[in-house]
PDB file of C-alpha atoms in Angstrom:
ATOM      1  CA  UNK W   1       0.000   0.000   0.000  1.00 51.00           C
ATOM      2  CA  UNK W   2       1.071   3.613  -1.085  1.00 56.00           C
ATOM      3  CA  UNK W   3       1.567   6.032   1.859  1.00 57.00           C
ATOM      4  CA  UNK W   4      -0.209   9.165   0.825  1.00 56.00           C
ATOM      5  CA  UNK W   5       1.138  12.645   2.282  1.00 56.00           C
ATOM      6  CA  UNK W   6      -0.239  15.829   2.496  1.00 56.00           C
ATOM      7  CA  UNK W   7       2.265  18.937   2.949  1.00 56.00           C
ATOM      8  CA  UNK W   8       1.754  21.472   4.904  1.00 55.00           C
ATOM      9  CA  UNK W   9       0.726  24.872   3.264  1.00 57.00           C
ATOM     10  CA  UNK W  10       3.218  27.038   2.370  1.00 68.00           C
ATOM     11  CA  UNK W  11       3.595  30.551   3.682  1.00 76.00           C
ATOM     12  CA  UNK W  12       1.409  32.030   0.674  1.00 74.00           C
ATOM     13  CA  UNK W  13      -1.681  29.463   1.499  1.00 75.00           C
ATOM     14  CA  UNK W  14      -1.347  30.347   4.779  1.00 78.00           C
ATOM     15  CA  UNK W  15      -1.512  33.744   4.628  1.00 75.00           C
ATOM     16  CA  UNK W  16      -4.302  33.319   2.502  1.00 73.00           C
ATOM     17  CA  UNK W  17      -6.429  30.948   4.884  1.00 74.00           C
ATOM     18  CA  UNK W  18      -5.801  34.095   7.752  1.00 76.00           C
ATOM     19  CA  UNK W  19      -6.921  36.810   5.774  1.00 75.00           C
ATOM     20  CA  UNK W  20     -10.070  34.960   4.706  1.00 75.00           C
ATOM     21  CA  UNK W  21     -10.807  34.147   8.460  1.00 79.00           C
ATOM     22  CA  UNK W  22     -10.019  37.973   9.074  1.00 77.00           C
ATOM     23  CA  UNK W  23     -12.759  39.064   6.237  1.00 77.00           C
ATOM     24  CA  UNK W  24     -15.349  36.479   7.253  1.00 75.00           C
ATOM     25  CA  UNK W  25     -15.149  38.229  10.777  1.00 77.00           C
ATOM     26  CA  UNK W  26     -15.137  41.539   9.514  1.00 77.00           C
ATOM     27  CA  UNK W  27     -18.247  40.521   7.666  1.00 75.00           C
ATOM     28  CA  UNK W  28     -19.686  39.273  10.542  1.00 77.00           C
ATOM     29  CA  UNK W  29     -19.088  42.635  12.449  1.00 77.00           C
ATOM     30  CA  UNK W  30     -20.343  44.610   9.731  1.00 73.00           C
ATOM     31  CA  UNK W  31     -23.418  43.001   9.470  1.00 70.00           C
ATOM     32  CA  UNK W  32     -24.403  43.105  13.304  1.00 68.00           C
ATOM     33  CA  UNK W  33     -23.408  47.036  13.899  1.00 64.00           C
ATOM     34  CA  UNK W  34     -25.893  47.158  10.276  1.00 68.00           C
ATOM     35  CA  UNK W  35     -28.822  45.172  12.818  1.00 61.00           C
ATOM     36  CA  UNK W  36     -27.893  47.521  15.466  1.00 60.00           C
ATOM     37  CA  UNK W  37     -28.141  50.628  13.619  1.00 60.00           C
ATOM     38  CA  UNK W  38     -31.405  49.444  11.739  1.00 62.00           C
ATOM     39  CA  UNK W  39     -33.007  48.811  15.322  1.00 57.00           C
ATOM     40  CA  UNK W  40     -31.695  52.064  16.531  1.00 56.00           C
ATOM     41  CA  UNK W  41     -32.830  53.972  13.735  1.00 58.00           C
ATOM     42  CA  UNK W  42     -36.610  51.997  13.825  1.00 59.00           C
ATOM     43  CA  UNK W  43     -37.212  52.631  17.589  1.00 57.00           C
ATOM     44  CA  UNK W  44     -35.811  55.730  16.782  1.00 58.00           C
ATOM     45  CA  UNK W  45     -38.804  56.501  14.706  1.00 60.00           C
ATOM     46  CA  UNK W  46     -41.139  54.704  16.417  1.00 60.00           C
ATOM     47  CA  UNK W  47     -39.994  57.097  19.569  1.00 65.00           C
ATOM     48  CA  UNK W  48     -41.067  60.667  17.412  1.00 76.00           C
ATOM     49  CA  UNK W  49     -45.025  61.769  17.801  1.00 81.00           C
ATOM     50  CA  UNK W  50     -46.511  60.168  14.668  1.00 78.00           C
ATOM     51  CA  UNK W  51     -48.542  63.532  14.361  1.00 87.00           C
ATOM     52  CA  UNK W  52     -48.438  66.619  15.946  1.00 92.00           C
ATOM     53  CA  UNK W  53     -51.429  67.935  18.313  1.00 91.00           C
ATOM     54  CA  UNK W  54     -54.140  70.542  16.641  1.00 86.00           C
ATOM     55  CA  UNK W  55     -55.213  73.679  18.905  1.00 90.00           C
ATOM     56  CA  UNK W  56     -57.421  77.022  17.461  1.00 91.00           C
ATOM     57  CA  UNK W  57     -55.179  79.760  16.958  1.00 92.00           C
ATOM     58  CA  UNK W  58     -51.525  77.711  17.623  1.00 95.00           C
ATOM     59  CA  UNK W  59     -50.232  75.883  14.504  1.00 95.00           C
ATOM     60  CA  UNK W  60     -47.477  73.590  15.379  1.00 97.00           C
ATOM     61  CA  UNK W  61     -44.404  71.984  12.947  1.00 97.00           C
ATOM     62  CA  UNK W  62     -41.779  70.255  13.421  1.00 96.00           C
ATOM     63  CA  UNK W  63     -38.436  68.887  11.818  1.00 94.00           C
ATOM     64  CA  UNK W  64     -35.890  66.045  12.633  1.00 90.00           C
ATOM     65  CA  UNK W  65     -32.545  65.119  10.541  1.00 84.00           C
ATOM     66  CA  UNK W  66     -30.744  62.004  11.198  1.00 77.00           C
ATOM     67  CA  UNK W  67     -27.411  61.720  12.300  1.00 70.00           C
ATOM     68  CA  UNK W  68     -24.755  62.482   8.944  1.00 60.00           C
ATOM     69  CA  UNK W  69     -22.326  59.800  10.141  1.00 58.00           C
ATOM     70  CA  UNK W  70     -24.491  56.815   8.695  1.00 49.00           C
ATOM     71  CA  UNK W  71     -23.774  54.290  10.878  1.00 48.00           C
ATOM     72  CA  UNK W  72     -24.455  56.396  14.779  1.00 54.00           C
ATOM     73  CA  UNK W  73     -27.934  57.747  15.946  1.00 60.00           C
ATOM     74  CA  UNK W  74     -29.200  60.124  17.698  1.00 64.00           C
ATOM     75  CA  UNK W  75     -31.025  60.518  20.700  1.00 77.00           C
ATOM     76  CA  UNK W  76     -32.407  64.191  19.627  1.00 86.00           C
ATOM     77  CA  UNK W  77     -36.454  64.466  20.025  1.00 89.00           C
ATOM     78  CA  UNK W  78     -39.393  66.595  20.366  1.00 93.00           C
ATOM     79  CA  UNK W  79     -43.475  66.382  21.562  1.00 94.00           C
ATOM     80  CA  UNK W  80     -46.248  68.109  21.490  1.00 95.00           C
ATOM     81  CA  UNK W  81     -49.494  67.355  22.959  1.00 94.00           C
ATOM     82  CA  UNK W  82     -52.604  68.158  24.681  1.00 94.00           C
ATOM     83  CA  UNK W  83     -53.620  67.538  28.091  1.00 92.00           C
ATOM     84  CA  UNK W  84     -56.918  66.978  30.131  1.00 89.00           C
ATOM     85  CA  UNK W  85     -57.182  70.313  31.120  1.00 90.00           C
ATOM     86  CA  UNK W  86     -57.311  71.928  27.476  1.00 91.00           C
ATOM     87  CA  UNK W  87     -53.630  73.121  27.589  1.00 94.00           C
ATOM     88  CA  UNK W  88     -50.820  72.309  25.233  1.00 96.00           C
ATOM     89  CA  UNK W  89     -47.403  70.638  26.303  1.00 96.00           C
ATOM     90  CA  UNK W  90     -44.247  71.518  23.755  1.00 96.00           C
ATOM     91  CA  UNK W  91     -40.484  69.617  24.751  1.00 96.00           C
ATOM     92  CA  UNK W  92     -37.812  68.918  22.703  1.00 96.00           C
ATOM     93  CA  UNK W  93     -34.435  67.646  23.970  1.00 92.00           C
ATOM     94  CA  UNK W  94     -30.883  65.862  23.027  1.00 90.00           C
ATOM     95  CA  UNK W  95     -29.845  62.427  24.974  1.00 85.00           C
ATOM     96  CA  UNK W  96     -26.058  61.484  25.771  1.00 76.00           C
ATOM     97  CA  UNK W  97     -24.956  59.425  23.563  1.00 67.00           C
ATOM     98  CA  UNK W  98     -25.168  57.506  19.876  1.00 62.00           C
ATOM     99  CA  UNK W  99     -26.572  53.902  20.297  1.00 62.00           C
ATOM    100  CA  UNK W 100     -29.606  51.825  21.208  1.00 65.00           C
ATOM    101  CA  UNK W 101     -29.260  52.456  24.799  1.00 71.00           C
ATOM    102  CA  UNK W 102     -29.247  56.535  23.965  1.00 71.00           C
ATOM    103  CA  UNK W 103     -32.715  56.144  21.797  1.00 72.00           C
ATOM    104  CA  UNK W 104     -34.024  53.676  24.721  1.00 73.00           C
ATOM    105  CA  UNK W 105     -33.003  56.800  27.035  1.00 78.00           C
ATOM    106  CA  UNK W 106     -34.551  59.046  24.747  1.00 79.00           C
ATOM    107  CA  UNK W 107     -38.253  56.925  25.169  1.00 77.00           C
ATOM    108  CA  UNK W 108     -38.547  56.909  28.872  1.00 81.00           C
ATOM    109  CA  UNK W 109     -37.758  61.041  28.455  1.00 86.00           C
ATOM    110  CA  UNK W 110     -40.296  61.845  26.450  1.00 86.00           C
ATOM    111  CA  UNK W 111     -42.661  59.169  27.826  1.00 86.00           C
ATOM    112  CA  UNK W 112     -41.660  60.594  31.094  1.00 88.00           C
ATOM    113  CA  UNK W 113     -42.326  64.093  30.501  1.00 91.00           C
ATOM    114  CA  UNK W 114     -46.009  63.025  28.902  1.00 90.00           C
ATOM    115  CA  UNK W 115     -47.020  61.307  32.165  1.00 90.00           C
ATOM    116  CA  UNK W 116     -45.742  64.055  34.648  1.00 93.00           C
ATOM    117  CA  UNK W 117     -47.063  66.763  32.741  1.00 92.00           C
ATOM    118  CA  UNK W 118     -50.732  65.611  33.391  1.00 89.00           C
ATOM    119  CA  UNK W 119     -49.811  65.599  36.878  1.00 88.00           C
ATOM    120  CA  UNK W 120     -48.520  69.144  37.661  1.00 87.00           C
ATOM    121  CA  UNK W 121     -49.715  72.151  35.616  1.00 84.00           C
ATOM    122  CA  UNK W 122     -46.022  73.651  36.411  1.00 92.00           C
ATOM    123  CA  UNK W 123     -42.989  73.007  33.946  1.00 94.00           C
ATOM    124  CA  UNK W 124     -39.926  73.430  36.477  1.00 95.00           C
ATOM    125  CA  UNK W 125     -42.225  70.346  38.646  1.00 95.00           C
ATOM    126  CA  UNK W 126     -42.686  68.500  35.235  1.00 95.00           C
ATOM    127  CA  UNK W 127     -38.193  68.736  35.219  1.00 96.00           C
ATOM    128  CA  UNK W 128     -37.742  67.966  38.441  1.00 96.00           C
ATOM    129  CA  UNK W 129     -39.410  64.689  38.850  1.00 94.00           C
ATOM    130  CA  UNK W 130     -38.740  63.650  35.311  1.00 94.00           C
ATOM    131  CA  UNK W 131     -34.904  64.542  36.599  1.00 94.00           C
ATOM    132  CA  UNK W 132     -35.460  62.236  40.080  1.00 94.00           C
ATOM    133  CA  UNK W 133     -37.468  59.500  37.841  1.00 90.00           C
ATOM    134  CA  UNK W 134     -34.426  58.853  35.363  1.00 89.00           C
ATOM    135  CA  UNK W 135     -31.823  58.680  37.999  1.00 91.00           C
ATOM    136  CA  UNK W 136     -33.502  56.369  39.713  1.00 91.00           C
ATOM    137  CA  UNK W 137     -33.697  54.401  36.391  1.00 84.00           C
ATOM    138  CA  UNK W 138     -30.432  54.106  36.729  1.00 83.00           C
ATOM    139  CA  UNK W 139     -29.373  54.848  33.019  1.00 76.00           C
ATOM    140  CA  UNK W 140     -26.217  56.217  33.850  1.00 81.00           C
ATOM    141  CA  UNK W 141     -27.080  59.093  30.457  1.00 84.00           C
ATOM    142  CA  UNK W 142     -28.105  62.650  31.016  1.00 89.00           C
ATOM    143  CA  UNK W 143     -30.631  64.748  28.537  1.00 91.00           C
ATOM    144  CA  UNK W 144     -31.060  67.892  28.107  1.00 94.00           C
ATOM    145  CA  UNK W 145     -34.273  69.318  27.651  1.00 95.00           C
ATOM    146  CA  UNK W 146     -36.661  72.612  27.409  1.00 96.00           C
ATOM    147  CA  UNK W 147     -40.293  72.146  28.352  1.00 97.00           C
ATOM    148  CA  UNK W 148     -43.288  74.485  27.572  1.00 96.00           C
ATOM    149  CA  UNK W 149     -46.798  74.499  28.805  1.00 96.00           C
ATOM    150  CA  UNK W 150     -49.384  77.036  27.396  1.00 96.00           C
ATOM    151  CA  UNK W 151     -52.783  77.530  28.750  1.00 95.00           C
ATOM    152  CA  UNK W 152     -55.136  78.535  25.865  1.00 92.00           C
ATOM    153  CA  UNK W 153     -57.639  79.857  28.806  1.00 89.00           C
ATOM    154  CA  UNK W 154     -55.030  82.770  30.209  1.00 90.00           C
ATOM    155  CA  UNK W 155     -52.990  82.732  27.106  1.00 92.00           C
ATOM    156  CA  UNK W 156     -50.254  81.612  29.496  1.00 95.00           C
ATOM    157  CA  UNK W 157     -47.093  80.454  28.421  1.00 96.00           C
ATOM    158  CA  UNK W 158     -44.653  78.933  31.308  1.00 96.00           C
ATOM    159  CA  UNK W 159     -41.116  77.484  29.973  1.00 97.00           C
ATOM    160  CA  UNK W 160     -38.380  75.809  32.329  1.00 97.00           C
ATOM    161  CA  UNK W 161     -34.983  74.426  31.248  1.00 96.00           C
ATOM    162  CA  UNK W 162     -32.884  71.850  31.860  1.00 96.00           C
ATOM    163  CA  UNK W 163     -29.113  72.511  30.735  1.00 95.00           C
ATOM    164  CA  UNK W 164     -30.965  72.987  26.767  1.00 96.00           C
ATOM    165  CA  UNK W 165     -30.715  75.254  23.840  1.00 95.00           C
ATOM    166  CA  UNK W 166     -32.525  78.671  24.571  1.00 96.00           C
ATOM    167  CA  UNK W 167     -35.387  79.173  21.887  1.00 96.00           C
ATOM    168  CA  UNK W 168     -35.878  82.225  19.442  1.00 97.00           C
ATOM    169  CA  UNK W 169     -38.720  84.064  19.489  1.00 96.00           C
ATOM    170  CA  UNK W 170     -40.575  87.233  17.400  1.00 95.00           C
ATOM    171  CA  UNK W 171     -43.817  89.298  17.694  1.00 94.00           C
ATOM    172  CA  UNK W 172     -46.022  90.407  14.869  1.00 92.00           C
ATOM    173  CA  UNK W 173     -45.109  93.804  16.802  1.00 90.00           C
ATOM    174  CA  UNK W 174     -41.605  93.238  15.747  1.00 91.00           C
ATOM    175  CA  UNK W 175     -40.385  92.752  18.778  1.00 94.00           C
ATOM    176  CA  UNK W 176     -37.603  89.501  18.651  1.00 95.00           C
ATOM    177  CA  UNK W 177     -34.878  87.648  20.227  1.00 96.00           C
ATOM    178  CA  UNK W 178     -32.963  84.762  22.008  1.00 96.00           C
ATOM    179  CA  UNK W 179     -34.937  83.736  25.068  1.00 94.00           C
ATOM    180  CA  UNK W 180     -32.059  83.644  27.761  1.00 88.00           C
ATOM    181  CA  UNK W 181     -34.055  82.262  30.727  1.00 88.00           C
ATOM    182  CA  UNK W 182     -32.534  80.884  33.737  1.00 89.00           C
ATOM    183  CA  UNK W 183     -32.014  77.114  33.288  1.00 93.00           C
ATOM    184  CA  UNK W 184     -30.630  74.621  35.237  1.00 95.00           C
ATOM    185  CA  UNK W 185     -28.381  71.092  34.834  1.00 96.00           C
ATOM    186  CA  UNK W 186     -29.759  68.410  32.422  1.00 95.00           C
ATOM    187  CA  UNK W 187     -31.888  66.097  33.297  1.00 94.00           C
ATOM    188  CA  UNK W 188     -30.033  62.785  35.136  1.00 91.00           C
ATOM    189  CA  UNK W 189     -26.809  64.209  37.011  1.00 92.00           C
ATOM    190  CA  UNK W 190     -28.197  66.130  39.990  1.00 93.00           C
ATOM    191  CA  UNK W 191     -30.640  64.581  42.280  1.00 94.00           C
ATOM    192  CA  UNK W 192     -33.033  66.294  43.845  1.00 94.00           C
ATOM    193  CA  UNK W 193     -32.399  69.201  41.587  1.00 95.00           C
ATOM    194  CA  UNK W 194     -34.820  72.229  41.528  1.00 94.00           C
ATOM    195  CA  UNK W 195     -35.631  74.110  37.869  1.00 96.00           C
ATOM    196  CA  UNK W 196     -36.263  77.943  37.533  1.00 96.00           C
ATOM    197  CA  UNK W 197     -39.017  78.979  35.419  1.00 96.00           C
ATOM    198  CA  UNK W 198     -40.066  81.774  33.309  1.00 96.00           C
ATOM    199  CA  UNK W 199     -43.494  82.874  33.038  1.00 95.00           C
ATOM    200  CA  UNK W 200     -45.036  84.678  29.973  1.00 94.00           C
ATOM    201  CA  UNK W 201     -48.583  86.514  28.959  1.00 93.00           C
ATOM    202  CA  UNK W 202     -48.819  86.315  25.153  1.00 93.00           C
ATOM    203  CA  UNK W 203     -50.483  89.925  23.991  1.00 91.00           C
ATOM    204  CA  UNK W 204     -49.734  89.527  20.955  1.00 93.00           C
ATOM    205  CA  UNK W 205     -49.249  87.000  17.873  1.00 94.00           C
ATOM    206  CA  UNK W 206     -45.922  85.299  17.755  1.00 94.00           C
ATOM    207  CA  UNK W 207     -43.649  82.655  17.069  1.00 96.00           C
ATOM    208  CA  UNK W 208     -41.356  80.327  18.918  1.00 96.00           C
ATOM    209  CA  UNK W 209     -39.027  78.807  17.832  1.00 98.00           C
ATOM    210  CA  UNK W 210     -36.850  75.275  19.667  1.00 98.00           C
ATOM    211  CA  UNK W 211     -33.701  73.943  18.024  1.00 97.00           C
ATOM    212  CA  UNK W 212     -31.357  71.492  19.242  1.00 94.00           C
ATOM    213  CA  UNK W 213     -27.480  71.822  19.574  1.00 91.00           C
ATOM    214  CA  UNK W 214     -27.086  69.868  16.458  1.00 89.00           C
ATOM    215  CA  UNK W 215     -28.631  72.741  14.398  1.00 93.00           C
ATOM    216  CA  UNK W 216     -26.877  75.835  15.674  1.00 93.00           C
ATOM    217  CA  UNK W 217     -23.563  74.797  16.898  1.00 90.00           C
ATOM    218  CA  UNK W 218     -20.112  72.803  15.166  1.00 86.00           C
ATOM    219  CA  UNK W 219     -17.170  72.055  16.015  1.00 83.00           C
ATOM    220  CA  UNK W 220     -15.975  75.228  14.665  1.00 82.00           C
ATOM    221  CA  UNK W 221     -19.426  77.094  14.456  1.00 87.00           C
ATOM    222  CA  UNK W 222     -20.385  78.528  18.183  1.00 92.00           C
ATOM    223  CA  UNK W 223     -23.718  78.162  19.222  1.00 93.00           C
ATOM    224  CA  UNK W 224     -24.231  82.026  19.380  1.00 94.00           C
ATOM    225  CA  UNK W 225     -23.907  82.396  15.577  1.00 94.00           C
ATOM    226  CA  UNK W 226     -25.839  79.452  15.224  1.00 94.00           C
ATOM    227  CA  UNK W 227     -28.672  80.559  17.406  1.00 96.00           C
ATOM    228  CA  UNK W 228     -28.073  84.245  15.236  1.00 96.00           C
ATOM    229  CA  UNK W 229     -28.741  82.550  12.049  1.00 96.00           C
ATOM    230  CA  UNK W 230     -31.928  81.172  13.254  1.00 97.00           C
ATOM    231  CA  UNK W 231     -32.865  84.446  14.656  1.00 97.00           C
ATOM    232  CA  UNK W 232     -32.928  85.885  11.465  1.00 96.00           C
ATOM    233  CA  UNK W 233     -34.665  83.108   9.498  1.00 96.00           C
ATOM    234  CA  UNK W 234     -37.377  83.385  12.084  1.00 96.00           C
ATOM    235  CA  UNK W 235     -37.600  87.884  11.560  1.00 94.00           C
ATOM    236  CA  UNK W 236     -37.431  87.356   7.830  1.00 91.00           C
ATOM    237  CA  UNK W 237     -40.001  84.211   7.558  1.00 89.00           C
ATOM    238  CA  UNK W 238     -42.348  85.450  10.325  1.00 88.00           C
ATOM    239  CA  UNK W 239     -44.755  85.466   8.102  1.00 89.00           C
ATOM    240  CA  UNK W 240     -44.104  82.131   6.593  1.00 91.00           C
ATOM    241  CA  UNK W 241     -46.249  79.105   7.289  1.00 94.00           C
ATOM    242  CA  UNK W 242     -44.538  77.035  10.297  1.00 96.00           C
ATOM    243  CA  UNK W 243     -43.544  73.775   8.443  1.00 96.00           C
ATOM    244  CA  UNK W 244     -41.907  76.379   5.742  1.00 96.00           C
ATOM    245  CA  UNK W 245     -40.456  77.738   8.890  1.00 97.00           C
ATOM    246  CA  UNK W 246     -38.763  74.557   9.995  1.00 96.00           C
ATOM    247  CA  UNK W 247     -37.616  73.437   7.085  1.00 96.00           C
ATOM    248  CA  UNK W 248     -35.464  76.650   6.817  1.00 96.00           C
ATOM    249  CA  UNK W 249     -34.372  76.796  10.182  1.00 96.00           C
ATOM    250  CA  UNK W 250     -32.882  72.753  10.152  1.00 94.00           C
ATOM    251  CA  UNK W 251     -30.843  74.051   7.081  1.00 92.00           C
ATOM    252  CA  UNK W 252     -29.039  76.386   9.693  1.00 93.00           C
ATOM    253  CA  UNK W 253     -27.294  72.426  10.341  1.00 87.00           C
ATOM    254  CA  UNK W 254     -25.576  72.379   6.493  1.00 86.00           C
ATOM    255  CA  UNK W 255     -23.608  75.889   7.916  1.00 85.00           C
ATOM    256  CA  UNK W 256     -22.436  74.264  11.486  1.00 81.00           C
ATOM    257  CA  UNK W 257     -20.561  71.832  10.085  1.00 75.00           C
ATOM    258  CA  UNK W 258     -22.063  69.625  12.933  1.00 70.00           C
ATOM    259  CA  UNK W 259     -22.365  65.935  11.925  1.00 69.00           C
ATOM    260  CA  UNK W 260     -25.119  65.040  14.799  1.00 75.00           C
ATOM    261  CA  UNK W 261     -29.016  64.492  13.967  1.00 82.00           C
ATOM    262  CA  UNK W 262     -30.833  67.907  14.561  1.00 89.00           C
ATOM    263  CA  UNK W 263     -34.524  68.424  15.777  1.00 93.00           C
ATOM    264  CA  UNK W 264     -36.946  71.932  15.198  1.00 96.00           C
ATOM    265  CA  UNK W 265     -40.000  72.717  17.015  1.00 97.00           C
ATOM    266  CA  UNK W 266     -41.967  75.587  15.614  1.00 97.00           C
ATOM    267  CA  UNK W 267     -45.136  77.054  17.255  1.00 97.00           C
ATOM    268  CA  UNK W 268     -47.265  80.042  15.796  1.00 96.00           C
ATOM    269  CA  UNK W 269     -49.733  82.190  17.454  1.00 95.00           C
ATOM    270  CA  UNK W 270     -52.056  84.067  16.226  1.00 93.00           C
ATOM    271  CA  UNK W 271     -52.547  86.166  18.713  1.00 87.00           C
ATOM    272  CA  UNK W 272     -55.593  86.938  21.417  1.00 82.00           C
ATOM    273  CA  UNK W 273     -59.461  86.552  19.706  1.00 72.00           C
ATOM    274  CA  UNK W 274     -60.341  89.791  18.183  1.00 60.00           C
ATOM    275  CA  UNK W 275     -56.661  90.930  17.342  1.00 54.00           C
TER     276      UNK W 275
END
């Protein structure tokens, strides 16, 4: 009987055999950060309000813009809604962080918010036990966050802040600006934190105007220029319907440089009946 040998491969095959394994787990990797990211990007969606809330004399728009890098998420958001007692609830906010455990973050926020709002009529209450809630959680993530509550009945508007973007606002009477109310940390580092809030009569129409960091500010573009920019989009489209509005404002993003996803809130008054 003939002996039959086989050699061993030679340095070439070898190499060959290792790079092949490397590739095949390279694949493998590529494919499950593609799962992740599709999941991400799903509950991401899943996570916006489907539709936004209708109220006589406030019209409402809003704008969101995924992350640029392709393969991270965001955890940027926004709601609006109406509670039991007639009045309107406006948030938006940005989560720590660019994964599946940010947009799960993001979720409990808003859903959060929702639920406390119906229980206190006062935003810097709505912060602070949304703040003590997702601590608890134990997350480990901060948010940041700017809550509004407007009573249709007083023509109240009451807006607290936690560590967030201040919003832009103009009058039909040409009166405009950056709102620079006193905020305090975002939501999830301090417990037992206490926000300030800022209390408003609207007298006139009007138009407000939320952003998140990813649309005014870059790594070379400061948020003050950014916020200027919108500012000026919002004097010369006052007029402008609010989803025309938003669209405009988002585009402030393609000038930051900044690579994050972005979110816009837009909110129009028309002013007291009879005005």
């Amino acid at each position: 009987m003939r002996e039959h040998r086989t050699d061993p491969p030679d340095n070439a095959q070898q190499l060959l055999i290792t790079l092949g394994r490397l590739v095949d787990q390279a694949l493998e990797r590529i494919k499950l950060q593609r799962a992740r990211v599709e999941l991400a990007m799903a509950l991401q969606r899943h996570m916006l309000p489907p539709e936004l809330p209708e109220l006589p004399g406030v019209h409402i728009a809003a704008k969101y813009s995924p992350s640029r890098d392709g393969l991270a998420v965001g955890g940027d958001w926004y709601d609006a809604f109406l509670m039991l007692d007639g009045s309107l609830g406006l948030a938006i906010g940005d989560v720590q962080g660019h994964d599946v455990e940010a947009v799960a973050f993001m979720g409990q926020v808003r859903t959060s918010l929702r639920a406390l709002a119906e229980a206190t009529s006062d935003p810097r209450e709505v912060l602070g036990r949304a703040n003590d809630l997702l601590i608890s959680m134990g997350f480990g993530l901060f948010a940041t966050c700017c809550f509004l509550r407007y009573d249709p009945a007083g023509r109240d508007l009451t807006v607290s802040r936690a560590g967030h973007v201040p919003m832009v606002w103009a009058t039909a009477g040409g009166r405009s600006g950056i709102a620079l109310d006193l905020g305090g940390p975002p939501l999830g580092i301090v417990p037992g934190e206490r926000y300030p809030m800022t209390h408003r009569r609207l007298t006139e129409a009007g138009v407000l105007v939320l952003v998140t960091d990813g649309v005014v500010e870059g790594p070379t573009f400061p948020m003050e220029a950014g916020l200027t920019e919108v500012l000026r989009l919002v004097r010369a489209g006052f007029d402008a319907d609010p989803d025309v509005l938003a669209s405009a404002v988002i585009k402030v993003a393609d000038l930051t440089g900044h690579r994050d996803d972005a979110a816009v809130l837009v909110a129009r008054y028309d002013g007291p009946p009879g005005a």
